[in-house]
CSV table of C-alpha atoms in Angstrom, one decimal:
chain,number,residue,atom,x,y,z
A,1,MET,CA,31.9,0.4,-9.4
A,2,ASN,CA,32.6,-3.2,-8.5
A,3,ASP,CA,34.3,-2.3,-5.3
A,4,GLY,CA,31.2,-0.2,-4.4
A,5,HIS,CA,29.0,-3.3,-5.1
A,6,ALA,CA,31.0,-5.6,-2.8
A,7,ALA,CA,31.0,-3.0,0.0
A,8,VAL,CA,27.2,-2.5,-0.3
A,9,THR,CA,26.5,-6.3,-0.4
A,10,GLU,CA,28.3,-6.6,2.9
A,11,LEU,CA,26.3,-3.8,4.4
A,12,LEU,CA,22.8,-4.8,3.2
A,13,GLY,CA,21.9,-6.8,6.3
A,14,ALA,CA,22.9,-4.0,8.7
A,15,TRP,CA,21.2,-1.5,6.4
A,16,ALA,CA,17.9,-3.4,6.4
A,17,LEU,CA,18.1,-3.5,10.2
A,18,HIS,CA,18.8,0.3,10.3
A,19,ALA,CA,22.1,-0.6,11.9
A,20,CYS,CA,24.6,1.3,9.9
A,21,SER,CA,25.7,4.9,9.9
A,22,VAL,CA,23.8,7.7,8.1
A,23,GLU,CA,26.7,7.9,5.6
A,24,GLU,CA,26.7,4.2,5.0
A,25,SER,CA,22.9,4.2,4.5
A,26,ALA,CA,23.2,6.9,1.9
A,27,THR,CA,25.9,4.9,0.1
A,28,VAL,CA,23.7,1.8,0.1
A,29,GLU,CA,20.7,3.7,-1.1
A,30,ASP,CA,22.6,5.4,-3.9
A,31,HIS,CA,23.8,2.0,-5.0
A,32,LEU,CA,20.3,0.4,-4.8
A,33,ALA,CA,19.0,3.0,-7.2
A,34,GLY,CA,21.2,1.6,-10.0
A,35,CYS,CA,21.6,-2.0,-9.1
A,36,PRO,CA,18.5,-4.2,-9.5
A,37,ALA,CA,20.2,-7.3,-8.0
A,38,CYS,CA,21.0,-5.5,-4.8
A,39,ALA,CA,17.6,-3.8,-4.8
A,40,ALA,CA,15.9,-7.2,-5.0
A,41,GLU,CA,18.0,-8.5,-2.2
A,42,ALA,CA,17.3,-5.4,-0.1
A,43,ASP,CA,13.6,-6.0,-0.7
A,44,ARG,CA,13.8,-9.6,0.5
A,45,LEU,CA,15.8,-8.6,3.6
A,46,GLY,CA,13.4,-5.8,4.3
A,47,ARG,CA,10.5,-8.2,4.4
A,48,ALA,CA,12.3,-10.4,6.9
A,49,VAL,CA,12.7,-7.3,9.0
A,50,ALA,CA,9.0,-6.4,8.5
A,51,GLY,CA,8.2,-10.0,9.7
A,52,LEU,CA,10.3,-9.4,12.8
A,53,ALA,CA,7.9,-6.6,13.6
A,54,THR,CA,5.0,-9.0,14.2
A,55,THR,CA,6.9,-10.7,17.0
A,56,VAL,CA,7.6,-7.7,19.1
A,57,ALA,CA,5.5,-6.1,21.8
A,58,VAL,CA,7.7,-3.1,22.2
A,59,SER,CA,8.9,-0.5,19.8
A,60,PRO,CA,12.0,-1.9,18.1
A,61,SER,CA,14.5,0.8,18.8
A,62,ALA,CA,14.1,4.5,19.1
A,63,ARG,CA,17.0,5.0,16.7
A,64,LEU,CA,15.0,3.7,13.7
A,65,ARG,CA,14.9,6.4,11.1
A,66,GLY,CA,12.1,4.7,9.2
A,67,ALA,CA,11.5,5.6,5.6
A,68,VAL,CA,14.7,3.9,4.6
A,69,LEU,CA,12.9,1.0,2.8
A,70,ALA,CA,10.4,3.6,1.5
A,71,ALA,CA,13.4,5.3,-0.2
A,72,ALA,CA,14.3,2.0,-1.9
A,73,VAL,CA,10.7,1.6,-3.1
A,74,ALA,CA,10.5,5.1,-4.3
A,75,ARG,CA,13.7,4.6,-6.4
A,76,ARG,CA,12.3,1.6,-8.2
A,77,PRO,CA,11.3,2.4,-11.8
A,78,ALA,CA,8.0,4.1,-11.8
A,79,ALA,CA,5.2,1.7,-12.5
A,80,GLY,CA,3.5,3.4,-15.4
A,81,GLU,CA,2.9,0.4,-17.7
A,82,GLU,CA,2.3,-1.8,-14.8
A,83,ALA,CA,-0.4,0.5,-13.4
A,84,SER,CA,-2.1,0.5,-16.8
A,85,SER,CA,-2.0,-3.2,-17.3
A,86,GLY,CA,-3.0,-3.8,-13.7
A,87,TYR,CA,-6.1,-1.7,-14.2
A,88,ALA,CA,-6.8,-3.4,-17.5
A,89,THR,CA,-6.7,-6.8,-15.6
A,90,TRP,CA,-9.3,-5.6,-13.1
A,91,VAL,CA,-11.5,-4.1,-15.7
A,92,ASP,CA,-11.6,-7.6,-17.4
A,93,ARG,CA,-12.3,-9.3,-14.1
A,94,PHE,CA,-15.0,-6.9,-13.1
A,95,ASP,CA,-16.6,-7.2,-16.5
A,96,THR,CA,-16.5,-11.0,-16.4
A,97,LEU,CA,-18.2,-11.0,-13.0
A,98,LEU,CA,-20.9,-8.5,-14.1
A,99,GLN,CA,-21.6,-10.6,-17.2
A,100,SER,CA,-22.2,-13.7,-15.1
A,101,LEU,CA,-24.9,-12.0,-12.9
A,102,THR,CA,-28.6,-12.9,-13.0
A,103,PRO,CA,-31.2,-10.1,-13.0
A,104,ALA,CA,-31.9,-10.9,-9.4
A,105,GLN,CA,-28.2,-10.6,-8.5
A,106,TRP,CA,-28.0,-7.2,-10.2
A,107,ARG,CA,-30.6,-6.0,-7.6
A,108,GLU,CA,-28.7,-7.4,-4.6
A,109,ARG,CA,-27.8,-4.8,-2.0
A,110,VAL,CA,-24.0,-4.7,-1.8
A,111,ILE,CA,-22.8,-1.9,0.5
A,112,HIS,CA,-24.0,1.5,1.8
A,113,ASP,CA,-27.5,0.3,0.7
A,114,LEU,CA,-26.4,0.3,-3.0
A,115,THR,CA,-27.4,-2.4,-5.4
A,116,VAL,CA,-24.9,-4.0,-7.8
A,117,GLN,CA,-26.3,-1.7,-10.6
A,118,ASP,CA,-26.0,1.3,-8.3
A,119,LEU,CA,-22.4,0.4,-7.6
A,120,VAL,CA,-21.5,0.1,-11.3
A,121,ALA,CA,-23.1,3.5,-11.8
A,122,HIS,CA,-21.1,4.9,-9.0
A,123,LEU,CA,-17.9,3.5,-10.6
A,124,ILE,CA,-18.9,5.1,-13.9
A,125,ALA,CA,-19.1,8.5,-12.1
A,126,THR,CA,-15.7,8.2,-10.4
A,127,ASP,CA,-14.0,6.8,-13.5
A,128,GLU,CA,-15.5,9.7,-15.4
A,129,LEU,CA,-13.8,12.3,-13.1
A,130,LEU,CA,-10.5,10.9,-14.6
A,131,ALA,CA,-11.6,10.1,-18.1
A,132,ALA,CA,-12.9,13.7,-18.6
A,133,GLN,CA,-9.5,15.1,-17.8
A,134,LEU,CA,-7.8,12.9,-20.5
A,135,GLY,CA,-10.2,13.9,-23.2
A,136,ALA,CA,-9.6,17.6,-22.4
A,137,THR,CA,-6.7,19.6,-23.8
A,138,ASP,CA,-3.6,19.9,-21.7
A,139,THR,CA,-3.4,23.4,-20.4
A,140,GLU,CA,-5.5,24.3,-17.4
A,141,ALA,CA,-5.1,27.2,-15.1
A,142,PRO,CA,-3.6,26.3,-11.7
A,143,GLU,CA,-6.3,25.9,-9.2
A,144,ASP,CA,-6.8,27.5,-5.8
A,145,PRO,CA,-6.9,24.5,-3.4
A,146,ALA,CA,-9.5,26.4,-1.3
A,147,GLU,CA,-12.0,26.3,-4.1
A,148,LEU,CA,-11.7,22.6,-4.9
A,149,ASP,CA,-14.8,20.8,-3.9
A,150,GLY,CA,-14.5,17.7,-1.8
A,151,GLY,CA,-18.2,16.9,-2.2
A,152,LEU,CA,-17.9,16.6,-6.0
A,153,PRO,CA,-17.3,12.8,-6.2
A,154,ALA,CA,-20.4,12.1,-4.0
A,155,ARG,CA,-22.6,14.4,-6.0
A,156,ARG,CA,-21.5,12.9,-9.3
A,157,SER,CA,-22.0,9.5,-8.0
A,158,ALA,CA,-25.5,10.2,-6.7
A,159,ALA,CA,-26.5,11.7,-10.0
A,160,ALA,CA,-25.1,8.6,-12.0
A,161,ILE,CA,-26.9,6.2,-9.7
A,162,GLY,CA,-30.2,8.1,-10.2
A,163,GLU,CA,-29.7,8.1,-13.9
A,164,HIS,CA,-29.0,4.4,-14.2
A,165,ARG,CA,-31.8,3.1,-11.9
A,166,GLY,CA,-34.5,1.6,-14.1
A,167,ARG,CA,-32.2,1.1,-17.0
A,168,PRO,CA,-31.5,-2.5,-18.1
A,169,PRO,CA,-28.3,-3.5,-16.1
A,170,GLU,CA,-26.6,-4.5,-19.4
A,171,ARG,CA,-26.7,-0.9,-20.5
A,172,THR,CA,-25.1,0.2,-17.3
A,173,ARG,CA,-22.4,-2.5,-17.7
A,174,ALA,CA,-21.7,-1.5,-21.3
A,175,ALA,CA,-21.5,2.2,-20.4
A,176,TRP,CA,-19.0,1.5,-17.7
A,177,ARG,CA,-16.9,-0.8,-19.9
A,178,ALA,CA,-16.9,1.6,-22.9
A,179,GLN,CA,-15.6,4.4,-20.7
A,180,ALA,CA,-13.0,2.2,-19.0
A,181,ASP,CA,-11.7,1.1,-22.4
A,182,ARG,CA,-11.5,4.7,-23.6
A,183,LEU,CA,-9.6,5.6,-20.4
A,184,LEU,CA,-7.1,2.8,-21.0
A,185,HIS,CA,-6.8,3.8,-24.7
A,186,ASP,CA,-6.1,7.5,-23.7
A,187,ALA,CA,-3.6,6.4,-21.1
A,188,GLY,CA,-1.7,4.5,-23.8
A,189,GLU,CA,-1.0,7.7,-25.7
A,190,PRO,CA,2.7,8.5,-25.6
A,191,GLY,CA,3.6,10.7,-22.6
A,192,SER,CA,0.2,10.3,-21.1
A,193,LEU,CA,1.3,8.4,-18.0
A,194,ASP,CA,3.4,11.3,-16.8
A,195,ARG,CA,0.6,13.8,-17.2
A,196,GLU,CA,-0.6,15.4,-14.0
A,197,VAL,CA,-4.2,14.8,-13.2
A,198,ARG,CA,-6.7,15.2,-10.4
A,199,LEU,CA,-7.6,12.2,-8.3
A,200,ALA,CA,-11.3,11.4,-7.5
A,201,ASP,CA,-11.1,13.7,-4.5
A,202,PRO,CA,-10.0,17.0,-6.2
A,203,ARG,CA,-8.6,18.3,-2.9
A,204,LEU,CA,-5.7,15.9,-3.0
A,205,PRO,CA,-2.5,17.0,-4.7
A,206,ARG,CA,-2.5,16.4,-8.4
A,207,GLN,CA,-0.7,13.2,-9.4
A,208,PRO,CA,0.8,11.7,-12.5
A,209,LEU,CA,-1.7,9.6,-14.5
A,210,ARG,CA,0.2,6.5,-13.5
A,211,THR,CA,-0.8,7.1,-9.9
A,212,ALA,CA,-4.5,7.9,-10.8
A,213,LEU,CA,-4.6,4.6,-12.7
A,214,VAL,CA,-3.6,2.8,-9.5
A,215,GLN,CA,-6.5,4.4,-7.8
A,216,ARG,CA,-8.8,3.1,-10.6
A,217,LEU,CA,-7.3,-0.4,-10.3
A,218,PHE,CA,-7.8,-0.2,-6.6
A,219,GLU,CA,-11.4,0.9,-6.8
A,220,THR,CA,-12.3,-1.6,-9.5
A,221,TRP,CA,-10.8,-4.4,-7.3
A,222,ILE,CA,-12.7,-3.2,-4.2
A,223,HIS,CA,-16.0,-3.2,-6.0
A,224,THR,CA,-15.3,-6.6,-7.6
A,225,ASP,CA,-14.6,-7.8,-4.0
A,226,ASP,CA,-17.8,-6.1,-2.7
A,227,ILE,CA,-19.9,-8.1,-5.2
A,228,ARG,CA,-18.1,-11.4,-4.8
A,229,THR,CA,-18.6,-11.1,-1.0
A,230,VAL,CA,-22.4,-10.7,-1.4
A,231,LEU,CA,-22.5,-13.6,-3.9
A,232,GLY,CA,-20.5,-15.7,-1.4
A,233,SER,CA,-17.6,-16.2,-3.8
A,234,PRO,CA,-14.1,-16.6,-2.3
A,235,PRO,CA,-11.9,-13.5,-2.3
A,236,ASP,CA,-9.8,-12.9,-5.3
A,237,PRO,CA,-7.2,-10.5,-4.0
A,238,PRO,CA,-4.8,-8.4,-6.2
A,239,ASN,CA,-1.4,-10.0,-6.9
A,240,GLU,CA,1.7,-9.0,-5.0
A,241,ARG,CA,2.7,-6.2,-7.5
A,242,GLN,CA,-0.8,-4.8,-7.5
A,243,VAL,CA,-0.9,-4.8,-3.7
A,244,ALA,CA,2.5,-3.0,-3.8
A,245,MET,CA,1.1,-0.4,-6.1
A,246,ILE,CA,-1.9,0.2,-3.9
A,247,VAL,CA,0.2,0.4,-0.8
A,248,ALA,CA,2.6,2.9,-2.5
A,249,PHE,CA,-0.5,4.9,-3.6
A,250,GLY,CA,-1.7,5.0,0.0
A,251,VAL,CA,1.7,5.8,1.5
A,252,ARG,CA,2.2,8.6,-1.0
A,253,LEU,CA,-1.2,10.2,-0.3
A,254,LEU,CA,-1.5,9.6,3.5
A,255,PRO,CA,0.3,12.8,4.5
A,256,ALA,CA,-2.1,14.9,2.3
A,257,ALA,CA,-5.1,12.9,3.8
A,258,LEU,CA,-3.8,13.7,7.3
A,259,ARG,CA,-3.6,17.4,6.4
A,260,LEU,CA,-7.1,17.3,4.8
A,261,ALA,CA,-8.5,15.7,8.0
A,262,GLY,CA,-7.0,18.5,10.0
A,263,ALA,CA,-4.9,15.9,11.7
A,264,ASP,CA,-1.6,17.9,11.3
A,265,ARG,CA,-2.0,19.9,14.5
A,266,PRO,CA,0.0,18.8,16.4
A,267,PRO,CA,2.0,17.2,13.6
A,268,ARG,CA,2.2,13.7,14.9
A,269,SER,CA,3.9,11.1,12.8
A,270,ALA,CA,3.6,7.3,12.7
A,271,ARG,CA,5.7,4.5,11.5
A,272,LEU,CA,3.7,2.1,9.3
A,273,VAL,CA,5.0,-1.5,9.1
A,274,LEU,CA,3.2,-3.7,6.6
A,275,VAL,CA,3.9,-7.4,6.6
A,276,GLY,CA,3.4,-10.1,4.1
A,277,PRO,CA,3.8,-9.9,0.3
A,278,ALA,CA,4.4,-6.3,-0.8
A,279,GLY,CA,5.1,-5.3,2.8
A,280,GLY,CA,7.5,-2.6,3.9
A,281,ASP,CA,8.3,0.1,6.4
A,282,TRP,CA,7.4,3.8,6.2
A,283,THR,CA,7.2,6.8,8.3
A,284,ILE,CA,4.1,8.9,7.6
A,285,SER,CA,4.2,12.5,8.7
A,286,PRO,CA,1.7,15.2,7.8
A,287,ALA,CA,4.6,17.7,7.7
A,288,VAL,CA,5.3,19.0,4.2
A,289,GLN,CA,8.4,17.6,2.5
A,290,GLY,CA,11.6,19.2,3.6
A,291,ALA,CA,10.3,19.9,7.1
A,292,PRO,CA,12.7,18.5,9.8
A,293,ALA,CA,12.1,14.8,10.4
A,294,ARG,CA,11.1,13.8,13.9
A,295,PRO,CA,10.9,10.4,15.5
A,296,PRO,CA,7.5,8.7,14.9
A,297,ASP,CA,5.0,8.9,17.8
A,298,ALA,CA,3.6,5.5,17.1
A,299,THR,CA,4.2,2.3,15.2
A,300,VAL,CA,1.3,0.5,13.5
A,301,THR,CA,1.9,-3.0,12.2
A,302,MET,CA,-0.6,-4.9,9.9
A,303,GLU,CA,-0.7,-7.1,6.9
A,304,ALA,CA,-0.3,-5.3,3.5
A,305,VAL,CA,-3.6,-6.6,2.0
A,306,GLU,CA,-5.5,-5.6,5.1
A,307,PHE,CA,-4.0,-2.1,4.7
A,308,CYS,CA,-5.5,-2.1,1.2
A,309,TYR,CA,-8.9,-3.0,2.5
A,310,LEU,CA,-8.5,-0.2,5.1
A,311,LEU,CA,-7.7,2.3,2.4
A,312,GLY,CA,-10.9,1.2,0.6
A,313,ASN,CA,-12.9,1.9,3.8
A,314,ARG,CA,-13.7,-1.9,3.9
A,315,ARG,CA,-12.2,-2.4,7.3
A,316,ASP,CA,-12.9,-0.6,10.5
A,317,PRO,CA,-9.8,1.1,12.0
A,318,ASP,CA,-10.7,-0.4,15.4
A,319,SER,CA,-11.2,-4.0,14.2
A,320,VAL,CA,-8.7,-4.5,11.5
A,321,PRO,CA,-6.0,-6.8,12.8
A,322,HIS,CA,-3.1,-4.6,13.8
A,323,ARG,CA,-0.6,-3.8,16.5
A,324,VAL,CA,0.0,-0.4,17.9
A,325,GLU,CA,3.1,0.6,19.9
A,326,GLY,CA,3.5,4.2,21.2
A,327,ASP,CA,0.9,6.9,21.2
A,328,PRO,CA,-2.5,5.3,20.5
A,329,ALA,CA,-3.9,8.7,19.4
A,330,ALA,CA,-1.3,9.1,16.7
A,331,ALA,CA,-2.0,5.6,15.5
A,332,ALA,CA,-5.7,6.1,15.4
A,333,THR,CA,-5.3,9.3,13.5
A,334,LEU,CA,-3.3,7.5,10.8
A,335,LEU,CA,-5.8,4.6,10.5
A,336,ARG,CA,-8.7,7.0,10.2
A,337,ALA,CA,-7.0,9.1,7.6
A,338,ALA,CA,-6.2,5.9,5.6
A,339,THR,CA,-9.9,5.1,5.3
A,340,THR,CA,-10.5,8.4,3.4
A,341,LEU,CA,-8.4,7.4,0.4
A,342,GLY,CA,-10.9,5.1,-1.1
A,343,CYS,CA,-13.7,6.4,-3.4
A,344,ASP,CA,-16.8,5.9,-1.3
B,1,MET,CA,-21.6,-0.7,6.5
B,2,LYS,CA,-18.2,-2.3,6.9
B,3,ARG,CA,-17.4,-6.0,6.7
B,4,GLU,CA,-15.8,-7.1,9.9
B,5,ALA,CA,-12.3,-8.5,9.6
B,6,GLY,CA,-13.4,-11.5,11.6
B,7,PHE,CA,-11.6,-14.2,13.4
B,8,ARG,CA,-10.1,-15.8,10.3
B,9,LEU,CA,-8.0,-12.7,9.5
B,10,ALA,CA,-7.1,-12.2,13.1
B,11,ALA,CA,-5.9,-15.8,13.2
B,12,VAL,CA,-3.9,-15.3,10.1
B,13,ALA,CA,-2.1,-12.3,11.6
B,14,GLY,CA,-1.4,-14.3,14.8
B,15,SER,CA,-0.1,-17.3,12.8
B,16,VAL,CA,2.3,-15.0,10.9
B,17,ALA,CA,3.8,-13.8,14.2
B,18,LYS,CA,4.1,-17.4,15.4
B,19,SER,CA,5.8,-18.5,12.2
B,20,VAL,CA,8.2,-15.6,12.3
B,21,GLN,CA,9.0,-16.4,15.9
B,22,ALA,CA,9.7,-20.0,15.0
B,23,ALA,CA,11.9,-19.0,12.1
B,24,VAL,CA,13.9,-16.7,14.5
B,25,ASP,CA,14.2,-19.4,17.1
B,26,ASP,CA,15.7,-21.7,14.4
B,27,LEU,CA,18.5,-19.3,13.4
B,28,PRO,CA,22.0,-20.3,14.4
B,29,ALA,CA,22.6,-18.7,17.9
B,30,ALA,CA,25.3,-16.4,16.7
B,31,GLN,CA,23.1,-14.9,13.9
B,32,ARG,CA,20.0,-14.7,16.2
B,33,GLU,CA,22.0,-12.8,18.9
B,34,ALA,CA,23.4,-10.3,16.3
B,35,ILE,CA,19.9,-9.6,15.0
B,36,ARG,CA,18.5,-9.4,18.5
B,37,LEU,CA,21.0,-6.7,19.4
B,38,ALA,CA,20.5,-4.7,16.2
B,39,TYR,CA,16.8,-5.0,15.9
B,40,PHE,CA,15.5,-5.2,19.5
B,41,ASP,CA,18.2,-3.2,21.2
B,42,GLY,CA,18.8,-0.8,18.4
B,43,GLN,CA,22.5,-1.3,18.2
B,44,THR,CA,24.5,-0.4,15.1
B,45,TYR,CA,26.6,-3.2,13.6
B,46,ARG,CA,29.7,-1.6,15.2
B,47,GLN,CA,28.1,-1.8,18.6
B,48,VAL,CA,27.0,-5.3,17.9
B,49,ALA,CA,30.6,-6.2,17.1
B,50,GLU,CA,31.8,-4.5,20.3
B,51,THR,CA,29.1,-6.2,22.5
B,52,LEU,CA,29.9,-9.6,21.1
B,53,GLY,CA,33.7,-9.0,20.9
B,54,ILE,CA,33.8,-9.9,17.2
B,55,PRO,CA,35.3,-8.1,14.2
B,56,GLU,CA,32.9,-5.5,12.5
B,57,GLY,CA,33.0,-7.5,9.3
B,58,THR,CA,31.8,-10.6,11.2
B,59,ALA,CA,28.9,-8.6,12.7
B,60,LYS,CA,27.9,-7.3,9.3
B,61,SER,CA,27.9,-10.8,7.8
B,62,ARG,CA,26.0,-12.4,10.7
B,63,LEU,CA,23.2,-9.8,10.3
B,64,TRP,CA,23.1,-10.4,6.6
B,65,LEU,CA,23.2,-14.2,6.7
B,66,GLY,CA,20.6,-14.3,9.5
B,67,LEU,CA,18.2,-12.1,7.6
B,68,ARG,CA,18.7,-14.0,4.4
B,69,ARG,CA,18.0,-17.3,6.2
B,70,LEU,CA,14.9,-15.7,7.8
B,71,ALA,CA,13.7,-14.3,4.4
B,72,ALA,CA,14.2,-17.7,2.7
B,73,ARG,CA,12.3,-19.6,5.5
B,74,LEU,CA,9.4,-17.1,5.5
B,75,GLN,CA,9.2,-17.3,1.7
B,76,ALA,CA,9.2,-21.1,1.8
B,77,GLU,CA,6.3,-21.0,4.2
B,78,GLY,CA,4.4,-18.8,1.9
B,79,ILE,CA,4.4,-15.9,4.3
B,80,GLU,CA,6.5,-13.7,2.1
B,81,ALA,CA,5.5,-15.1,-1.3
C-alpha cells in the first residue's frame, strides 16, 4: 500500500499533464479513489494545468485523453449532504433578499419581462416539480421517454405566475419559503438523497435527489443574482464548492442536453476546460456511455463561474469570455446545449 | 434578455492568462522546459526524459515540482483560491 502511494506521488505531475501511460494513469486513478491526500494534490495540480490552458492559442496535444480529471472528480465522495446544505444556504439568502424589498422593488422587471414577484412564483413552480415527487410514494411505473413533456415546466411556471399576480408579495414569499423548507425536510429523511427523481425538465434522465438539489441550489442562486443585479447590488457568487457542484451537474447532464437538442448527429465531442476555483477538464460527448471514445473535435476554455452563468442562460454563448480551439461548430453546439440546463 | 458579460469579465479572463503566463515564465528553466514538452508538445514523461537526456525519474519530478510551484503561485495570487 505504502509502496503504491510513493509510486503514485511520483507520477502525479505527469498524470495531471496527461503524460504517463494508460496503465500508469489507471494506477494513479485507482489510488486517488482511496487516498484523499493524493486526490487533493491531484486537484491542485489539475488546476495549474487548467491555468496553462488560458495561455495557449493552439490545442495542447492531440494525445490528450481528457476526462482524466473528471474521473478524479467523479470518484470524490458524492456530495449529498453538501448539496442539501448548499441549497439551504441559498434559500436563506434569497429569503433575506426578498424580505428586504420595498413594494416598488417587488414590481421591478427583472428578466424575460417578469417582475420580482413573477420570478418568485416561477421558482415556486419549478421547486414544486421536485417537491411533489418527494411527497409521493416511492414506486412509479417506468416512463416512456417519448411521452415526457418538455413544455411542462414552462406551463407550470406560467400558471403559478398568473395565480400569484395581484396577491400581496409577502404571501408569495411565504409560499415559496414554506415549500422550500418542506423540500429540505423531506430531503433529510434517511435514504432520500439517493432516491431517483425527475429534474425540472422531465426529458432529462432521472437523477439522484442529491443532483436535483444542486439544480435547486443553482436556480435559487441565479434568481438571487437576477434580483441583486436589478437592484444594483454587487454580485454574491456561490462559493468554490457550490460552483464545483453546479459545474459537476452541468458536465453530467450536457451529453443528455446535446442529445435532446438533436446535436448528436454527427456525434461531435468537445473538451471543456474550466479555469479558476472549481475548474477542471472534461470531454463532453453526446455518445451514450460505453461507446468508443474519440478525440474531441474542439476545446472550449472559460472560467468556471462564467460556465455556471452560461448554464443558467444568463450569458450569451457568443459573448461569454471563452476561447475555442478546433472545430467552431462543435464548440458552438456545446455552448448552446449548456444554456438549456437552467430552468427558464 | 441576457445580461452581457461586459468588458470587466473579459478583462478578468485576460488577466488570468497574463498571470498564468508570468507564473510559467518564473519557473526554473528545467521545470518550465519539461512542462512545455509535456503540455504543449504532448510528450509523455518518458519522451521528455529522452528529449532532455535526463533519467525518467528526474523528468517525473520536474513535471511534478513545476506544477506544484505553478499551483502555489496561482493560489497565492487568488487565481485558484
